[in-house]
PDB file of C-alpha atoms in Angstrom:
ATOM      1  CA  UNK A   1     160.625   4.102 -47.508  1.00  0.00           C
ATOM      2  CA  UNK A   2     159.462   7.644 -47.583  1.00  0.00           C
ATOM      3  CA  UNK A   3     157.206   8.930 -44.768  1.00  0.00           C
ATOM      4  CA  UNK A   4     154.099  10.387 -46.381  1.00  0.00           C
ATOM      5  CA  UNK A   5     152.495  11.554 -43.123  1.00  0.00           C
ATOM      6  CA  UNK A   6     152.023  15.261 -42.974  1.00  0.00           C
ATOM      7  CA  UNK A   7     153.529  16.933 -39.911  1.00  0.00           C
ATOM      8  CA  UNK A   8     150.396  19.040 -39.575  1.00  0.00           C
ATOM      9  CA  UNK A   9     147.933  16.114 -39.574  1.00  0.00           C
ATOM     10  CA  UNK A  10     146.511  15.059 -36.175  1.00  0.00           C
ATOM     11  CA  UNK A  11     147.939  11.988 -34.506  1.00  0.00           C
ATOM     12  CA  UNK A  12     145.517   9.075 -34.221  1.00  0.00           C
ATOM     13  CA  UNK A  13     145.547   7.528 -30.715  1.00  0.00           C
ATOM     14  CA  UNK A  14     143.618   4.341 -29.842  1.00  0.00           C
ATOM     15  CA  UNK A  15     140.894   4.813 -27.178  1.00  0.00           C
ATOM     16  CA  UNK A  16     141.700   2.310 -24.402  1.00  0.00           C
ATOM     17  CA  UNK A  17     139.846   4.011 -21.550  1.00  0.00           C
ATOM     18  CA  UNK A  18     136.791   1.752 -21.795  1.00  0.00           C
ATOM     19  CA  UNK A  19     138.925  -1.355 -21.871  1.00  0.00           C
ATOM     20  CA  UNK A  20     140.906  -0.178 -18.835  1.00  0.00           C
ATOM     21  CA  UNK A  21     137.722   0.562 -16.904  1.00  0.00           C
ATOM     22  CA  UNK A  22     136.307  -2.862 -17.647  1.00  0.00           C
ATOM     23  CA  UNK A  23     139.578  -4.506 -16.634  1.00  0.00           C
ATOM     24  CA  UNK A  24     139.677  -2.588 -13.332  1.00  0.00           C
ATOM     25  CA  UNK A  25     136.092  -3.587 -12.556  1.00  0.00           C
ATOM     26  CA  UNK A  26     136.903  -7.248 -13.144  1.00  0.00           C
ATOM     27  CA  UNK A  27     139.981  -6.973 -10.934  1.00  0.00           C
ATOM     28  CA  UNK A  28     138.000  -5.252  -8.165  1.00  0.00           C
ATOM     29  CA  UNK A  29     135.317  -7.930  -8.256  1.00  0.00           C
ATOM     30  CA  UNK A  30     137.942 -10.602  -8.030  1.00  0.00           C
ATOM     31  CA  UNK A  31     139.722  -8.937  -5.103  1.00  0.00           C
ATOM     32  CA  UNK A  32     136.544  -8.060  -3.136  1.00  0.00           C
ATOM     33  CA  UNK A  33     136.116 -10.346  -0.129  1.00  0.00           C
ATOM     34  CA  UNK A  34     132.670 -11.735   0.687  1.00  0.00           C
ATOM     35  CA  UNK A  35     130.723  -9.729   3.273  1.00  0.00           C
ATOM     36  CA  UNK A  36     131.173 -11.128   6.750  1.00  0.00           C
ATOM     37  CA  UNK A  37     128.161 -10.755   9.020  1.00  0.00           C
ATOM     38  CA  UNK A  38     129.234 -10.621  12.669  1.00  0.00           C
ATOM     39  CA  UNK A  39     127.497 -13.129  14.955  1.00  0.00           C
ATOM     40  CA  UNK A  40     124.591 -11.830  16.992  1.00  0.00           C
ATOM     41  CA  UNK A  41     125.039 -11.398  20.734  1.00  0.00           C
ATOM     42  CA  UNK A  42     122.779 -11.405  23.770  1.00  0.00           C
ATOM     43  CA  UNK A  43     123.849  -9.088  26.599  1.00  0.00           C
ATOM     44  CA  UNK A  44     122.781 -10.017  30.128  1.00  0.00           C
ATOM     45  CA  UNK A  45     124.170  -8.136  33.137  1.00  0.00           C
ATOM     46  CA  UNK A  46     127.959  -8.082  32.503  1.00  0.00           C
ATOM     47  CA  UNK A  47     128.073 -11.098  30.191  1.00  0.00           C
ATOM     48  CA  UNK A  48     127.800 -11.448  26.434  1.00  0.00           C
ATOM     49  CA  UNK A  49     126.448 -14.631  24.874  1.00  0.00           C
ATOM     50  CA  UNK A  50     127.200 -15.232  21.203  1.00  0.00           C
ATOM     51  CA  UNK A  51     124.492 -16.965  19.174  1.00  0.00           C
ATOM     52  CA  UNK A  52     125.496 -19.951  17.020  1.00  0.00           C
ATOM     53  CA  UNK A  53     126.580 -19.220  13.468  1.00  0.00           C
ATOM     54  CA  UNK A  54     123.758 -19.440  10.977  1.00  0.00           C
ATOM     55  CA  UNK A  55     121.047 -18.309  13.393  1.00  0.00           C
ATOM     56  CA  UNK A  56     118.197 -16.849  11.294  1.00  0.00           C
ATOM     57  CA  UNK A  57     118.052 -13.045  11.586  1.00  0.00           C
ATOM     58  CA  UNK A  58     114.420 -13.095  12.762  1.00  0.00           C
ATOM     59  CA  UNK A  59     115.220 -15.569  15.549  1.00  0.00           C
ATOM     60  CA  UNK A  60     118.376 -13.680  16.506  1.00  0.00           C
ATOM     61  CA  UNK A  61     116.432 -10.418  16.755  1.00  0.00           C
ATOM     62  CA  UNK A  62     113.763 -12.033  18.928  1.00  0.00           C
ATOM     63  CA  UNK A  63     116.355 -13.653  21.221  1.00  0.00           C
ATOM     64  CA  UNK A  64     118.124 -10.322  21.585  1.00  0.00           C
ATOM     65  CA  UNK A  65     114.810  -8.685  22.505  1.00  0.00           C
ATOM     66  CA  UNK A  66     114.148 -11.369  25.139  1.00  0.00           C
ATOM     67  CA  UNK A  67     117.673 -10.847  26.492  1.00  0.00           C
ATOM     68  CA  UNK A  68     117.025  -7.127  26.848  1.00  0.00           C
ATOM     69  CA  UNK A  69     113.766  -7.820  28.693  1.00  0.00           C
ATOM     70  CA  UNK A  70     115.502 -10.193  31.111  1.00  0.00           C
ATOM     71  CA  UNK A  71     118.362  -7.746  31.620  1.00  0.00           C
ATOM     72  CA  UNK A  72     115.878  -4.952  32.310  1.00  0.00           C
ATOM     73  CA  UNK A  73     113.983  -7.103  34.812  1.00  0.00           C
ATOM     74  CA  UNK A  74     117.176  -8.080  36.619  1.00  0.00           C
ATOM     75  CA  UNK A  75     118.302  -4.455  36.772  1.00  0.00           C
ATOM     76  CA  UNK A  76     114.946  -3.371  38.196  1.00  0.00           C
ATOM     77  CA  UNK A  77     115.143  -6.124  40.811  1.00  0.00           C
ATOM     78  CA  UNK A  78     118.598  -5.018  41.991  1.00  0.00           C
ATOM     79  CA  UNK A  79     117.442  -1.409  42.080  1.00  0.00           C
ATOM     80  CA  UNK A  80     114.391  -2.405  44.126  1.00  0.00           C
ATOM     81  CA  UNK A  81     116.599  -4.302  46.595  1.00  0.00           C
ATOM     82  CA  UNK A  82     118.922  -1.303  46.880  1.00  0.00           C
ATOM     83  CA  UNK A  83     115.954   0.994  47.479  1.00  0.00           C
ATOM     84  CA  UNK A  84     114.626  -1.312  50.193  1.00  0.00           C
ATOM     85  CA  UNK A  85     118.034  -1.269  51.875  1.00  0.00           C
ATOM     86  CA  UNK A  86     118.110   2.523  51.691  1.00  0.00           C
ATOM     87  CA  UNK A  87     114.681   2.740  53.329  1.00  0.00           C
ATOM     88  CA  UNK A  88     115.773   0.373  56.106  1.00  0.00           C
ATOM     89  CA  UNK A  89     118.880   2.471  56.734  1.00  0.00           C
ATOM     90  CA  UNK A  90     116.777   5.637  56.885  1.00  0.00           C
ATOM     91  CA  UNK A  91     114.380   4.040  59.368  1.00  0.00           C
ATOM     92  CA  UNK A  92     117.312   2.919  61.516  1.00  0.00           C
ATOM     93  CA  UNK A  93     118.831   6.404  61.397  1.00  0.00           C
ATOM     94  CA  UNK A  94     115.495   7.923  62.453  1.00  0.00           C
ATOM     95  CA  UNK A  95     115.289   5.536  65.410  1.00  0.00           C
ATOM     96  CA  UNK A  96     118.841   6.403  66.451  1.00  0.00           C
ATOM     97  CA  UNK A  97     118.031  10.091  66.213  1.00  0.00           C
ATOM     98  CA  UNK A  98     114.978   9.575  68.391  1.00  0.00           C
ATOM     99  CA  UNK A  99     117.091   7.690  70.941  1.00  0.00           C
ATOM    100  CA  UNK A 100     119.664  10.489  70.979  1.00  0.00           C
ATOM    101  CA  UNK A 101     116.967  13.095  71.544  1.00  0.00           C
ATOM    102  CA  UNK A 102     115.530  11.135  74.492  1.00  0.00           C
ATOM    103  CA  UNK A 103     118.728   9.707  75.903  1.00  0.00           C
ATOM    104  CA  UNK A 104     118.928  12.387  78.616  1.00  0.00           C
ATOM    105  CA  UNK A 105     115.458  11.656  79.984  1.00  0.00           C
ATOM    106  CA  UNK A 106     115.995   7.899  79.721  1.00  0.00           C
ATOM    107  CA  UNK A 107     119.294   8.073  81.614  1.00  0.00           C
ATOM    108  CA  UNK A 108     117.723  10.259  84.293  1.00  0.00           C
ATOM    109  CA  UNK A 109     114.842   7.833  84.732  1.00  0.00           C
ATOM    110  CA  UNK A 110     117.239   4.912  85.126  1.00  0.00           C
ATOM    111  CA  UNK A 111     119.217   6.792  87.780  1.00  0.00           C
ATOM    112  CA  UNK A 112     116.060   7.709  89.726  1.00  0.00           C
ATOM    113  CA  UNK A 113     114.731   4.148  89.512  1.00  0.00           C
ATOM    114  CA  UNK A 114     118.030   2.825  90.873  1.00  0.00           C
ATOM    115  CA  UNK A 115     117.869   5.192  93.855  1.00  0.00           C
ATOM    116  CA  UNK A 116     114.215   4.380  94.490  1.00  0.00           C
ATOM    117  CA  UNK A 117     115.090   0.684  94.487  1.00  0.00           C
ATOM    118  CA  UNK A 118     117.602   1.353  97.275  1.00  0.00           C
ATOM    119  CA  UNK A 119     115.002   3.200  99.334  1.00  0.00           C
ATOM    120  CA  UNK A 120     112.689   0.211  99.075  1.00  0.00           C
ATOM    121  CA  UNK A 121     115.171  -1.791 101.120  1.00  0.00           C
ATOM    122  CA  UNK A 122     115.098   0.715 104.023  1.00  0.00           C
ATOM    123  CA  UNK A 123     113.437  -0.255 107.340  1.00  0.00           C
ATOM    124  CA  UNK A 124     111.767   3.086 107.973  1.00  0.00           C
ATOM    125  CA  UNK A 125     110.444   2.178 111.411  1.00  0.00           C
ATOM    126  CA  UNK A 126     113.891   1.208 112.665  1.00  0.00           C
ATOM    127  CA  UNK A 127     115.454   4.294 111.085  1.00  0.00           C
ATOM    128  CA  UNK A 128     112.914   6.666 112.646  1.00  0.00           C
ATOM    129  CA  UNK A 129     113.476   5.025 116.038  1.00  0.00           C
ATOM    130  CA  UNK A 130     117.270   5.370 115.839  1.00  0.00           C
ATOM    131  CA  UNK A 131     117.571   8.724 113.995  1.00  0.00           C
ATOM    132  CA  UNK A 132     114.255  10.511 113.400  1.00  0.00           C
ATOM    133  CA  UNK A 133     115.822  13.636 111.840  1.00  0.00           C
ATOM    134  CA  UNK A 134     117.843  11.706 109.290  1.00  0.00           C
ATOM    135  CA  UNK A 135     114.863   9.494 108.506  1.00  0.00           C
ATOM    136  CA  UNK A 136     112.644  12.531 107.876  1.00  0.00           C
ATOM    137  CA  UNK A 137     115.262  14.084 105.554  1.00  0.00           C
ATOM    138  CA  UNK A 138     115.581  10.794 103.650  1.00  0.00           C
ATOM    139  CA  UNK A 139     111.811  10.547 103.327  1.00  0.00           C
ATOM    140  CA  UNK A 140     111.634  14.075 101.889  1.00  0.00           C
ATOM    141  CA  UNK A 141     114.326  13.115  99.378  1.00  0.00           C
ATOM    142  CA  UNK A 142     112.322  10.019  98.469  1.00  0.00           C
ATOM    143  CA  UNK A 143     109.196  12.074  97.809  1.00  0.00           C
ATOM    144  CA  UNK A 144     111.227  14.537  95.758  1.00  0.00           C
ATOM    145  CA  UNK A 145     112.659  11.700  93.673  1.00  0.00           C
ATOM    146  CA  UNK A 146     109.203  10.307  93.049  1.00  0.00           C
ATOM    147  CA  UNK A 147     107.988  13.707  91.858  1.00  0.00           C
ATOM    148  CA  UNK A 148     111.061  14.138  89.672  1.00  0.00           C
ATOM    149  CA  UNK A 149     110.534  10.716  88.129  1.00  0.00           C
ATOM    150  CA  UNK A 150     106.905  11.474  87.364  1.00  0.00           C
ATOM    151  CA  UNK A 151     107.693  14.791  85.692  1.00  0.00           C
ATOM    152  CA  UNK A 152     110.621  13.309  83.733  1.00  0.00           C
ATOM    153  CA  UNK A 153     108.547  10.367  82.554  1.00  0.00           C
ATOM    154  CA  UNK A 154     105.723  12.735  81.531  1.00  0.00           C
ATOM    155  CA  UNK A 155     108.128  14.894  79.507  1.00  0.00           C
ATOM    156  CA  UNK A 156     109.591  11.798  77.819  1.00  0.00           C
ATOM    157  CA  UNK A 157     106.123  10.469  76.997  1.00  0.00           C
ATOM    158  CA  UNK A 158     105.110  13.792  75.447  1.00  0.00           C
ATOM    159  CA  UNK A 159     108.252  13.874  73.299  1.00  0.00           C
ATOM    160  CA  UNK A 160     107.675  10.324  72.138  1.00  0.00           C
ATOM    161  CA  UNK A 161     104.054  11.074  71.359  1.00  0.00           C
ATOM    162  CA  UNK A 162     105.026  14.167  69.396  1.00  0.00           C
ATOM    163  CA  UNK A 163     107.610  12.181  67.467  1.00  0.00           C
ATOM    164  CA  UNK A 164     105.122   9.416  66.677  1.00  0.00           C
ATOM    165  CA  UNK A 165     102.544  11.947  65.492  1.00  0.00           C
ATOM    166  CA  UNK A 166     105.093  13.500  63.164  1.00  0.00           C
ATOM    167  CA  UNK A 167     106.008  10.050  61.860  1.00  0.00           C
ATOM    168  CA  UNK A 168     102.358   9.223  61.174  1.00  0.00           C
ATOM    169  CA  UNK A 169     101.790  12.553  59.445  1.00  0.00           C
ATOM    170  CA  UNK A 170     104.891  12.069  57.338  1.00  0.00           C
ATOM    171  CA  UNK A 171     103.867   8.506  56.453  1.00  0.00           C
ATOM    172  CA  UNK A 172     100.360   9.656  55.477  1.00  0.00           C
ATOM    173  CA  UNK A 173     101.810  12.410  53.302  1.00  0.00           C
ATOM    174  CA  UNK A 174     104.246  10.000  51.637  1.00  0.00           C
ATOM    175  CA  UNK A 175     101.443   7.506  50.969  1.00  0.00           C
ATOM    176  CA  UNK A 176      99.202  10.189  49.464  1.00  0.00           C
ATOM    177  CA  UNK A 177     101.984  11.533  47.243  1.00  0.00           C
ATOM    178  CA  UNK A 178     102.945   7.994  46.258  1.00  0.00           C
ATOM    179  CA  UNK A 179      99.369   7.135  45.277  1.00  0.00           C
ATOM    180  CA  UNK A 180      99.231  10.232  43.082  1.00  0.00           C
ATOM    181  CA  UNK A 181     102.498   9.294  41.385  1.00  0.00           C
ATOM    182  CA  UNK A 182     101.436   5.670  40.860  1.00  0.00           C
ATOM    183  CA  UNK A 183      98.112   6.759  39.343  1.00  0.00           C
ATOM    184  CA  UNK A 184     100.074   8.880  36.847  1.00  0.00           C
ATOM    185  CA  UNK A 185     102.740   6.293  36.002  1.00  0.00           C
ATOM    186  CA  UNK A 186     100.860   2.959  36.061  1.00  0.00           C
ATOM    187  CA  UNK A 187      97.841   2.538  33.737  1.00  0.00           C
ATOM    188  CA  UNK A 188      94.726   1.336  35.530  1.00  0.00           C
ATOM    189  CA  UNK A 189      96.192   1.844  38.982  1.00  0.00           C
ATOM    190  CA  UNK A 190      93.851   0.606  41.687  1.00  0.00           C
ATOM    191  CA  UNK A 191      93.312  -2.173  44.211  1.00  0.00           C
ATOM    192  CA  UNK A 192      93.357  -4.894  41.558  1.00  0.00           C
ATOM    193  CA  UNK A 193      96.674  -3.659  40.193  1.00  0.00           C
ATOM    194  CA  UNK A 194      98.098  -3.368  43.719  1.00  0.00           C
ATOM    195  CA  UNK A 195      97.137  -6.980  44.455  1.00  0.00           C
ATOM    196  CA  UNK A 196      98.731  -8.165  41.204  1.00  0.00           C
ATOM    197  CA  UNK A 197     102.011  -6.366  41.960  1.00  0.00           C
ATOM    198  CA  UNK A 198     102.052  -7.663  45.538  1.00  0.00           C
ATOM    199  CA  UNK A 199     101.489 -11.250  44.366  1.00  0.00           C
ATOM    200  CA  UNK A 200     104.211 -10.835  41.719  1.00  0.00           C
ATOM    201  CA  UNK A 201     106.711  -9.524  44.280  1.00  0.00           C
ATOM    202  CA  UNK A 202     105.903 -12.371  46.672  1.00  0.00           C
ATOM    203  CA  UNK A 203     105.958 -15.168  44.084  1.00  0.00           C
ATOM    204  CA  UNK A 204     108.831 -13.997  41.892  1.00  0.00           C
ATOM    205  CA  UNK A 205     111.201 -12.079  44.205  1.00  0.00           C
ATOM    206  CA  UNK A 206     110.563 -13.702  47.584  1.00  0.00           C
ATOM    207  CA  UNK A 207     109.044 -10.688  49.354  1.00  0.00           C
ATOM    208  CA  UNK A 208     106.690 -11.271  52.250  1.00  0.00           C
ATOM    209  CA  UNK A 209     103.263  -9.588  52.112  1.00  0.00           C
ATOM    210  CA  UNK A 210     104.272  -7.468  55.113  1.00  0.00           C
ATOM    211  CA  UNK A 211     107.420  -6.273  53.331  1.00  0.00           C
ATOM    212  CA  UNK A 212     105.406  -5.283  50.267  1.00  0.00           C
ATOM    213  CA  UNK A 213     102.874  -3.433  52.422  1.00  0.00           C
ATOM    214  CA  UNK A 214     105.744  -1.471  53.997  1.00  0.00           C
ATOM    215  CA  UNK A 215     106.974  -0.148  50.633  1.00  0.00           C
ATOM    216  CA  UNK A 216     106.217   3.571  50.571  1.00  0.00           C
ATOM    217  CA  UNK A 217     108.522   4.685  47.775  1.00  0.00           C
ATOM    218  CA  UNK A 218     106.485   4.707  44.524  1.00  0.00           C
ATOM    219  CA  UNK A 219     109.652   4.158  42.483  1.00  0.00           C
ATOM    220  CA  UNK A 220     109.983   0.658  43.911  1.00  0.00           C
ATOM    221  CA  UNK A 221     106.357  -0.137  43.021  1.00  0.00           C
ATOM    222  CA  UNK A 222     106.869   1.208  39.487  1.00  0.00           C
ATOM    223  CA  UNK A 223     109.968  -0.970  39.050  1.00  0.00           C
ATOM    224  CA  UNK A 224     108.064  -4.030  40.261  1.00  0.00           C
ATOM    225  CA  UNK A 225     105.231  -3.209  37.841  1.00  0.00           C
ATOM    226  CA  UNK A 226     107.649  -2.830  34.917  1.00  0.00           C
ATOM    227  CA  UNK A 227     109.300  -6.132  35.804  1.00  0.00           C
ATOM    228  CA  UNK A 228     105.885  -7.821  35.937  1.00  0.00           C
ATOM    229  CA  UNK A 229     104.886  -6.429  32.531  1.00  0.00           C
ATOM    230  CA  UNK A 230     108.237  -7.444  31.009  1.00  0.00           C
ATOM    231  CA  UNK A 231     107.948 -10.994  32.336  1.00  0.00           C
ATOM    232  CA  UNK A 232     104.444 -11.349  30.927  1.00  0.00           C
ATOM    233  CA  UNK A 233     105.666 -10.059  27.554  1.00  0.00           C
ATOM    234  CA  UNK A 234     108.461 -12.659  27.494  1.00  0.00           C
ATOM    235  CA  UNK A 235     106.012 -15.423  28.396  1.00  0.00           C
ATOM    236  CA  UNK A 236     103.669 -14.369  25.607  1.00  0.00           C
ATOM    237  CA  UNK A 237     106.562 -14.281  23.120  1.00  0.00           C
ATOM    238  CA  UNK A 238     107.622 -17.797  24.121  1.00  0.00           C
ATOM    239  CA  UNK A 239     104.109 -19.248  23.976  1.00  0.00           C
ATOM    240  CA  UNK A 240     103.461 -21.351  20.843  1.00  0.00           C
ATOM    241  CA  UNK A 241     100.972 -19.869  18.401  1.00  0.00           C
ATOM    242  CA  UNK A 242      98.062 -22.215  17.694  1.00  0.00           C
ATOM    243  CA  UNK A 243      97.254 -22.505  13.985  1.00  0.00           C
ATOM    244  CA  UNK A 244      93.772 -21.375  12.965  1.00  0.00           C
ATOM    245  CA  UNK A 245      91.165 -24.110  12.786  1.00  0.00           C
ATOM    246  CA  UNK A 246      90.347 -25.138   9.216  1.00  0.00           C
ATOM    247  CA  UNK A 247      86.955 -24.065   7.930  1.00  0.00           C
ATOM    248  CA  UNK A 248      85.063 -26.979   6.356  1.00  0.00           C
ATOM    249  CA  UNK A 249      84.384 -26.466   2.661  1.00  0.00           C
ATOM    250  CA  UNK A 250      80.915 -27.590   1.535  1.00  0.00           C
ATOM    251  CA  UNK A 251      80.834 -30.218  -1.196  1.00  0.00           C
ATOM    252  CA  UNK A 252      79.676 -29.379  -4.672  1.00  0.00           C
ATOM    253  CA  UNK A 253      75.936 -29.711  -4.912  1.00  0.00           C
ATOM    254  CA  UNK A 254      75.428 -29.788  -1.164  1.00  0.00           C
ATOM    255  CA  UNK A 255      72.802 -27.386   0.061  1.00  0.00           C
ATOM    256  CA  UNK A 256      74.213 -24.824   2.469  1.00  0.00           C
ATOM    257  CA  UNK A 257      71.000 -24.823   4.428  1.00  0.00           C
ATOM    258  CA  UNK A 258      70.952 -28.610   4.731  1.00  0.00           C
ATOM    259  CA  UNK A 259      74.236 -28.654   6.624  1.00  0.00           C
ATOM    260  CA  UNK A 260      73.417 -25.756   8.811  1.00  0.00           C
ATOM    261  CA  UNK A 261      69.706 -26.060   9.598  1.00  0.00           C
ATOM    262  CA  UNK A 262      67.468 -28.878  10.718  1.00  0.00           C
ATOM    263  CA  UNK A 263      64.805 -29.609   8.052  1.00  0.00           C
ATOM    264  CA  UNK A 264      62.170 -29.770  10.791  1.00  0.00           C
ATOM    265  CA  UNK A 265      62.934 -26.132  11.634  1.00  0.00           C
ATOM    266  CA  UNK A 266      62.820 -24.873   8.014  1.00  0.00           C
ATOM    267  CA  UNK A 267      60.120 -22.706   6.578  1.00  0.00           C
ATOM    268  CA  UNK A 268      57.970 -24.111   3.737  1.00  0.00           C
ATOM    269  CA  UNK A 269      60.030 -22.341   1.096  1.00  0.00           C
ATOM    270  CA  UNK A 270      63.335 -23.491   2.648  1.00  0.00           C
ATOM    271  CA  UNK A 271      62.071 -27.057   2.988  1.00  0.00           C
ATOM    272  CA  UNK A 272      60.939 -27.189  -0.687  1.00  0.00           C
ATOM    273  CA  UNK A 273      64.379 -25.981  -1.848  1.00  0.00           C
ATOM    274  CA  UNK A 274      66.111 -28.460   0.432  1.00  0.00           C
ATOM    275  CA  UNK A 275      63.866 -31.322  -0.721  1.00  0.00           C
ATOM    276  CA  UNK A 276      64.385 -30.479  -4.413  1.00  0.00           C
ATOM    277  CA  UNK A 277      68.145 -30.375  -3.963  1.00  0.00           C
ATOM    278  CA  UNK A 278      68.055 -33.672  -2.102  1.00  0.00           C
ATOM    279  CA  UNK A 279      66.030 -35.353  -4.891  1.00  0.00           C
ATOM    280  CA  UNK A 280      68.392 -34.009  -7.537  1.00  0.00           C
ATOM    281  CA  UNK A 281      71.356 -35.284  -5.583  1.00  0.00           C
ATOM    282  CA  UNK A 282      69.817 -38.762  -5.223  1.00  0.00           C
ATOM    283  CA  UNK A 283      68.902 -38.845  -8.904  1.00  0.00           C
ATOM    284  CA  UNK A 284      72.543 -38.311  -9.882  1.00  0.00           C
ATOM    285  CA  UNK A 285      73.759 -41.325  -7.947  1.00  0.00           C
TER     286      UNK A 285
END
């Protein structure tokens, strides 16, 4: 059979691009795996707690928020304990420093008191009768020791008084600075807020009132306040929400004033309307 196609005529090619695209889309849909939603987790301290599968997203989000609040409260508590320990160590170091500064005078006083105790055992009358010169020299030494003890004790007392004054001034300055910081950081800071934080620390964390009163670092008070606020927020979130009370719907034909106002207290116009409505109602029965 003779080929009648002209060599110069364009070659007709079937358009299969749309079919291929449709086929690829079907294949991709078939191969695509369903989306896997990872289970929600609650992080507390160094532990992770996985919520059961199928937990509603709203509930999971709320539980995660509660977990964060509890974790934050626990962290603040440990930080407060660490800060209390640091303050105790600083107080102990200050006492040791004071003892080191006064150890010379204290040792000297102990040595003098020991020597004076020995002199108290001396029978001065017998000593003067047997060796007056030696007794007089010993008596002079005794008087000198008494003077030395008095001057040493006076110097030690002055040093201790100076140290105590510095401690009181430092404590007053720390308290004043702390009050300024607390007024800036805690809304509504005042005596009522202080009492609430003290009661929270005593009831929730086992502090004694004396321990709370000895907290001078405002950071500890701020952490206790944040923990108190977080705990209240968690309690409010857990509290059941009471549904609103239903509002009674008046019946058709019932006078609004009749159900809400005593006829004896109505004006003449109100009473006439109420009476007319009541007669109409009775006539329909």
